[in-house]
């Protein structure tokens, strides 16, 4: 980030078990960091059958599940039963309450990210809703080895009640000596993060490796480079300016 970033914090995801044998790397909430308005939780999950997230309730937030590998099945009490494969996304709005299960969509590993976005107080009692978006509907661009997929934001069909930009960026050098660069601009009043999925990236005055992240309060210009293949997500959104009270799977 440039000089406009108000607060920049580096943290590392914490490994833990969730559901029934599922493995996650949790960026927050942990003992080191609770939340980042409007974001409640970010998990990088790995689920190998028979592990799963059995039926459980949620309320008070929206969640985006973005698949990196394999497939994931969502089944809920609204009657939805959908499976999304690598590169696709699922969004549910828990609102007043939804009950769902999340299961591997096949025999192999299901690997992805799940992001929880707080609903502002006046939307906590929304009727629950669900959306599945296949990989071919996620906008993608590639220029000179820089691949950008827009999970949420301009051109993406994924719909949230909070203004959010969520991009998956891959840097693939075309030669042994190539240095690739990704640039972007985050609105100054937004909060966000950069989380590394693969390789090592460099920002001005800082380097980040796999499983590490930068959190920022207040946006600015992004300038990210890599000497070797790297992959990371950039997620930013408008803060609600309201306390986030999480009680297990509910955000009050």
JSON list of C-alpha atoms in Angstrom, two decimals, residues 80-176:
[
{"chain": "A", "resi": 80, "resn": "UNK", "atom": "CA", "xyz": [-30.96, -25.62, -2.41]},
{"chain": "A", "resi": 81, "resn": "UNK", "atom": "CA", "xyz": [-28.56, -28.46, -3.23]},
{"chain": "A", "resi": 82, "resn": "UNK", "atom": "CA", "xyz": [-25.73, -27.27, -5.50]},
{"chain": "A", "resi": 83, "resn": "UNK", "atom": "CA", "xyz": [-22.14, -28.28, -6.23]},
{"chain": "A", "resi": 84, "resn": "UNK", "atom": "CA", "xyz": [-19.57, -25.75, -7.44]},
{"chain": "A", "resi": 85, "resn": "UNK", "atom": "CA", "xyz": [-16.22, -26.79, -8.93]},
{"chain": "A", "resi": 86, "resn": "UNK", "atom": "CA", "xyz": [-12.77, -25.20, -9.02]},
{"chain": "A", "resi": 87, "resn": "UNK", "atom": "CA", "xyz": [-12.92, -21.54, -10.06]},
{"chain": "A", "resi": 88, "resn": "UNK", "atom": "CA", "xyz": [-16.59, -21.20, -9.11]},
{"chain": "A", "resi": 89, "resn": "UNK", "atom": "CA", "xyz": [-18.21, -19.51, -6.14]},
{"chain": "A", "resi": 90, "resn": "UNK", "atom": "CA", "xyz": [-21.17, -19.88, -3.80]},
{"chain": "A", "resi": 91, "resn": "UNK", "atom": "CA", "xyz": [-22.80, -17.09, -1.82]},
{"chain": "A", "resi": 92, "resn": "UNK", "atom": "CA", "xyz": [-25.34, -17.45, 0.95]},
{"chain": "A", "resi": 93, "resn": "UNK", "atom": "CA", "xyz": [-27.03, -14.65, 2.85]},
{"chain": "A", "resi": 94, "resn": "UNK", "atom": "CA", "xyz": [-27.82, -16.02, 6.29]},
{"chain": "A", "resi": 95, "resn": "UNK", "atom": "CA", "xyz": [-29.90, -13.02, 7.37]},
{"chain": "A", "resi": 96, "resn": "UNK", "atom": "CA", "xyz": [-32.29, -14.05, 10.13]},
{"chain": "A", "resi": 97, "resn": "UNK", "atom": "CA", "xyz": [-31.24, -17.72, 9.87]},
{"chain": "A", "resi": 98, "resn": "UNK", "atom": "CA", "xyz": [-30.20, -20.46, 7.45]},
{"chain": "A", "resi": 99, "resn": "UNK", "atom": "CA", "xyz": [-29.34, -24.10, 8.16]},
{"chain": "A", "resi": 100, "resn": "UNK", "atom": "CA", "xyz": [-26.93, -25.76, 5.76]},
{"chain": "A", "resi": 101, "resn": "UNK", "atom": "CA", "xyz": [-24.29, -28.43, 5.29]},
{"chain": "A", "resi": 102, "resn": "UNK", "atom": "CA", "xyz": [-21.08, -28.17, 3.25]},
{"chain": "A", "resi": 103, "resn": "UNK", "atom": "CA", "xyz": [-19.68, -31.38, 1.82]},
{"chain": "A", "resi": 104, "resn": "UNK", "atom": "CA", "xyz": [-16.94, -32.48, -0.58]},
{"chain": "A", "resi": 105, "resn": "UNK", "atom": "CA", "xyz": [-18.30, -32.52, -4.11]},
{"chain": "A", "resi": 106, "resn": "UNK", "atom": "CA", "xyz": [-16.36, -35.61, -5.17]},
{"chain": "A", "resi": 107, "resn": "UNK", "atom": "CA", "xyz": [-13.81, -38.22, -4.16]},
{"chain": "A", "resi": 108, "resn": "UNK", "atom": "CA", "xyz": [-10.79, -35.93, -4.05]},
{"chain": "A", "resi": 109, "resn": "UNK", "atom": "CA", "xyz": [-9.67, -32.89, -2.08]},
{"chain": "A", "resi": 110, "resn": "UNK", "atom": "CA", "xyz": [-11.93, -29.84, -1.83]},
{"chain": "A", "resi": 111, "resn": "UNK", "atom": "CA", "xyz": [-9.77, -26.74, -1.35]},
{"chain": "A", "resi": 112, "resn": "UNK", "atom": "CA", "xyz": [-11.09, -23.21, -1.19]},
{"chain": "A", "resi": 113, "resn": "UNK", "atom": "CA", "xyz": [-11.62, -19.98, 0.70]},
{"chain": "A", "resi": 114, "resn": "UNK", "atom": "CA", "xyz": [-14.63, -18.93, 2.74]},
{"chain": "A", "resi": 115, "resn": "UNK", "atom": "CA", "xyz": [-15.16, -15.26, 3.58]},
{"chain": "A", "resi": 116, "resn": "UNK", "atom": "CA", "xyz": [-17.82, -13.99, 5.99]},
{"chain": "A", "resi": 117, "resn": "UNK", "atom": "CA", "xyz": [-19.08, -10.43, 5.43]},
{"chain": "A", "resi": 118, "resn": "UNK", "atom": "CA", "xyz": [-21.05, -8.77, 8.21]},
{"chain": "A", "resi": 119, "resn": "UNK", "atom": "CA", "xyz": [-24.56, -7.55, 7.49]},
{"chain": "A", "resi": 120, "resn": "UNK", "atom": "CA", "xyz": [-25.30, -4.08, 8.87]},
{"chain": "A", "resi": 121, "resn": "UNK", "atom": "CA", "xyz": [-27.70, -3.99, 11.81]},
{"chain": "A", "resi": 122, "resn": "UNK", "atom": "CA", "xyz": [-30.72, -2.97, 9.72]},
{"chain": "A", "resi": 123, "resn": "UNK", "atom": "CA", "xyz": [-30.27, -6.05, 7.46]},
{"chain": "A", "resi": 124, "resn": "UNK", "atom": "CA", "xyz": [-29.72, -8.73, 10.12]},
{"chain": "A", "resi": 125, "resn": "UNK", "atom": "CA", "xyz": [-33.28, -10.04, 9.70]},
{"chain": "A", "resi": 126, "resn": "UNK", "atom": "CA", "xyz": [-33.17, -10.43, 5.92]},
{"chain": "A", "resi": 127, "resn": "UNK", "atom": "CA", "xyz": [-34.74, -13.53, 4.47]},
{"chain": "A", "resi": 128, "resn": "UNK", "atom": "CA", "xyz": [-31.99, -16.10, 3.78]},
{"chain": "A", "resi": 129, "resn": "UNK", "atom": "CA", "xyz": [-30.83, -16.56, 0.20]},
{"chain": "A", "resi": 130, "resn": "UNK", "atom": "CA", "xyz": [-28.33, -18.61, -1.85]},
{"chain": "A", "resi": 131, "resn": "UNK", "atom": "CA", "xyz": [-26.47, -18.20, -5.14]},
{"chain": "A", "resi": 132, "resn": "UNK", "atom": "CA", "xyz": [-24.19, -20.59, -7.08]},
{"chain": "A", "resi": 133, "resn": "UNK", "atom": "CA", "xyz": [-21.86, -19.19, -9.77]},
{"chain": "A", "resi": 134, "resn": "UNK", "atom": "CA", "xyz": [-19.91, -21.62, -12.02]},
{"chain": "A", "resi": 135, "resn": "UNK", "atom": "CA", "xyz": [-16.28, -20.97, -12.94]},
{"chain": "A", "resi": 136, "resn": "UNK", "atom": "CA", "xyz": [-17.13, -19.90, -16.50]},
{"chain": "A", "resi": 137, "resn": "UNK", "atom": "CA", "xyz": [-19.17, -16.97, -15.14]},
{"chain": "A", "resi": 138, "resn": "UNK", "atom": "CA", "xyz": [-16.31, -15.55, -13.05]},
{"chain": "A", "resi": 139, "resn": "UNK", "atom": "CA", "xyz": [-14.64, -12.79, -15.12]},
{"chain": "A", "resi": 140, "resn": "UNK", "atom": "CA", "xyz": [-11.00, -13.49, -15.97]},
{"chain": "A", "resi": 141, "resn": "UNK", "atom": "CA", "xyz": [-8.30, -11.49, -17.73]},
{"chain": "A", "resi": 142, "resn": "UNK", "atom": "CA", "xyz": [-4.66, -12.26, -18.55]},
{"chain": "A", "resi": 143, "resn": "UNK", "atom": "CA", "xyz": [-1.95, -9.85, -19.63]},
{"chain": "A", "resi": 144, "resn": "UNK", "atom": "CA", "xyz": [1.70, -10.93, -19.88]},
{"chain": "A", "resi": 145, "resn": "UNK", "atom": "CA", "xyz": [1.49, -13.62, -17.22]},
{"chain": "A", "resi": 146, "resn": "UNK", "atom": "CA", "xyz": [-0.77, -11.70, -14.80]},
{"chain": "A", "resi": 147, "resn": "UNK", "atom": "CA", "xyz": [-4.10, -13.54, -14.43]},
{"chain": "A", "resi": 148, "resn": "UNK", "atom": "CA", "xyz": [-6.90, -11.76, -12.55]},
{"chain": "A", "resi": 149, "resn": "UNK", "atom": "CA", "xyz": [-10.24, -13.37, -11.65]},
{"chain": "A", "resi": 150, "resn": "UNK", "atom": "CA", "xyz": [-12.95, -11.11, -10.23]},
{"chain": "A", "resi": 151, "resn": "UNK", "atom": "CA", "xyz": [-14.82, -13.17, -7.65]},
{"chain": "A", "resi": 152, "resn": "UNK", "atom": "CA", "xyz": [-16.84, -10.18, -6.39]},
{"chain": "A", "resi": 153, "resn": "UNK", "atom": "CA", "xyz": [-16.85, -6.80, -8.09]},
{"chain": "A", "resi": 154, "resn": "UNK", "atom": "CA", "xyz": [-17.10, -5.34, -11.58]},
{"chain": "A", "resi": 155, "resn": "UNK", "atom": "CA", "xyz": [-18.51, -7.89, -14.01]},
{"chain": "A", "resi": 156, "resn": "UNK", "atom": "CA", "xyz": [-19.00, -10.69, -11.47]},
{"chain": "A", "resi": 157, "resn": "UNK", "atom": "CA", "xyz": [-22.53, -12.04, -10.94]},
{"chain": "A", "resi": 158, "resn": "UNK", "atom": "CA", "xyz": [-21.85, -12.67, -7.22]},
{"chain": "A", "resi": 159, "resn": "UNK", "atom": "CA", "xyz": [-24.16, -10.28, -5.35]},
{"chain": "A", "resi": 160, "resn": "UNK", "atom": "CA", "xyz": [-23.62, -8.99, -1.80]},
{"chain": "A", "resi": 161, "resn": "UNK", "atom": "CA", "xyz": [-25.37, -6.34, 0.32]},
{"chain": "A", "resi": 162, "resn": "UNK", "atom": "CA", "xyz": [-21.98, -4.74, 1.11]},
{"chain": "A", "resi": 163, "resn": "UNK", "atom": "CA", "xyz": [-19.71, -3.11, -1.47]},
{"chain": "A", "resi": 164, "resn": "UNK", "atom": "CA", "xyz": [-16.82, -5.58, -1.79]},
{"chain": "A", "resi": 165, "resn": "UNK", "atom": "CA", "xyz": [-14.02, -6.22, -4.29]},
{"chain": "A", "resi": 166, "resn": "UNK", "atom": "CA", "xyz": [-12.54, -9.72, -4.23]},
{"chain": "A", "resi": 167, "resn": "UNK", "atom": "CA", "xyz": [-9.89, -10.68, -6.79]},
{"chain": "A", "resi": 168, "resn": "UNK", "atom": "CA", "xyz": [-7.79, -13.82, -7.25]},
{"chain": "A", "resi": 169, "resn": "UNK", "atom": "CA", "xyz": [-4.42, -12.93, -8.80]},
{"chain": "A", "resi": 170, "resn": "UNK", "atom": "CA", "xyz": [-1.85, -15.31, -10.28]},
{"chain": "A", "resi": 171, "resn": "UNK", "atom": "CA", "xyz": [1.62, -14.15, -11.37]},
{"chain": "A", "resi": 172, "resn": "UNK", "atom": "CA", "xyz": [3.30, -16.55, -13.77]},
{"chain": "A", "resi": 173, "resn": "UNK", "atom": "CA", "xyz": [6.72, -15.34, -14.95]},
{"chain": "A", "resi": 174, "resn": "UNK", "atom": "CA", "xyz": [7.34, -16.11, -18.63]},
{"chain": "A", "resi": 175, "resn": "UNK", "atom": "CA", "xyz": [11.11, -16.59, -18.14]},
{"chain": "A", "resi": 176, "resn": "UNK", "atom": "CA", "xyz": [13.65, -17.22, -15.36]}
]
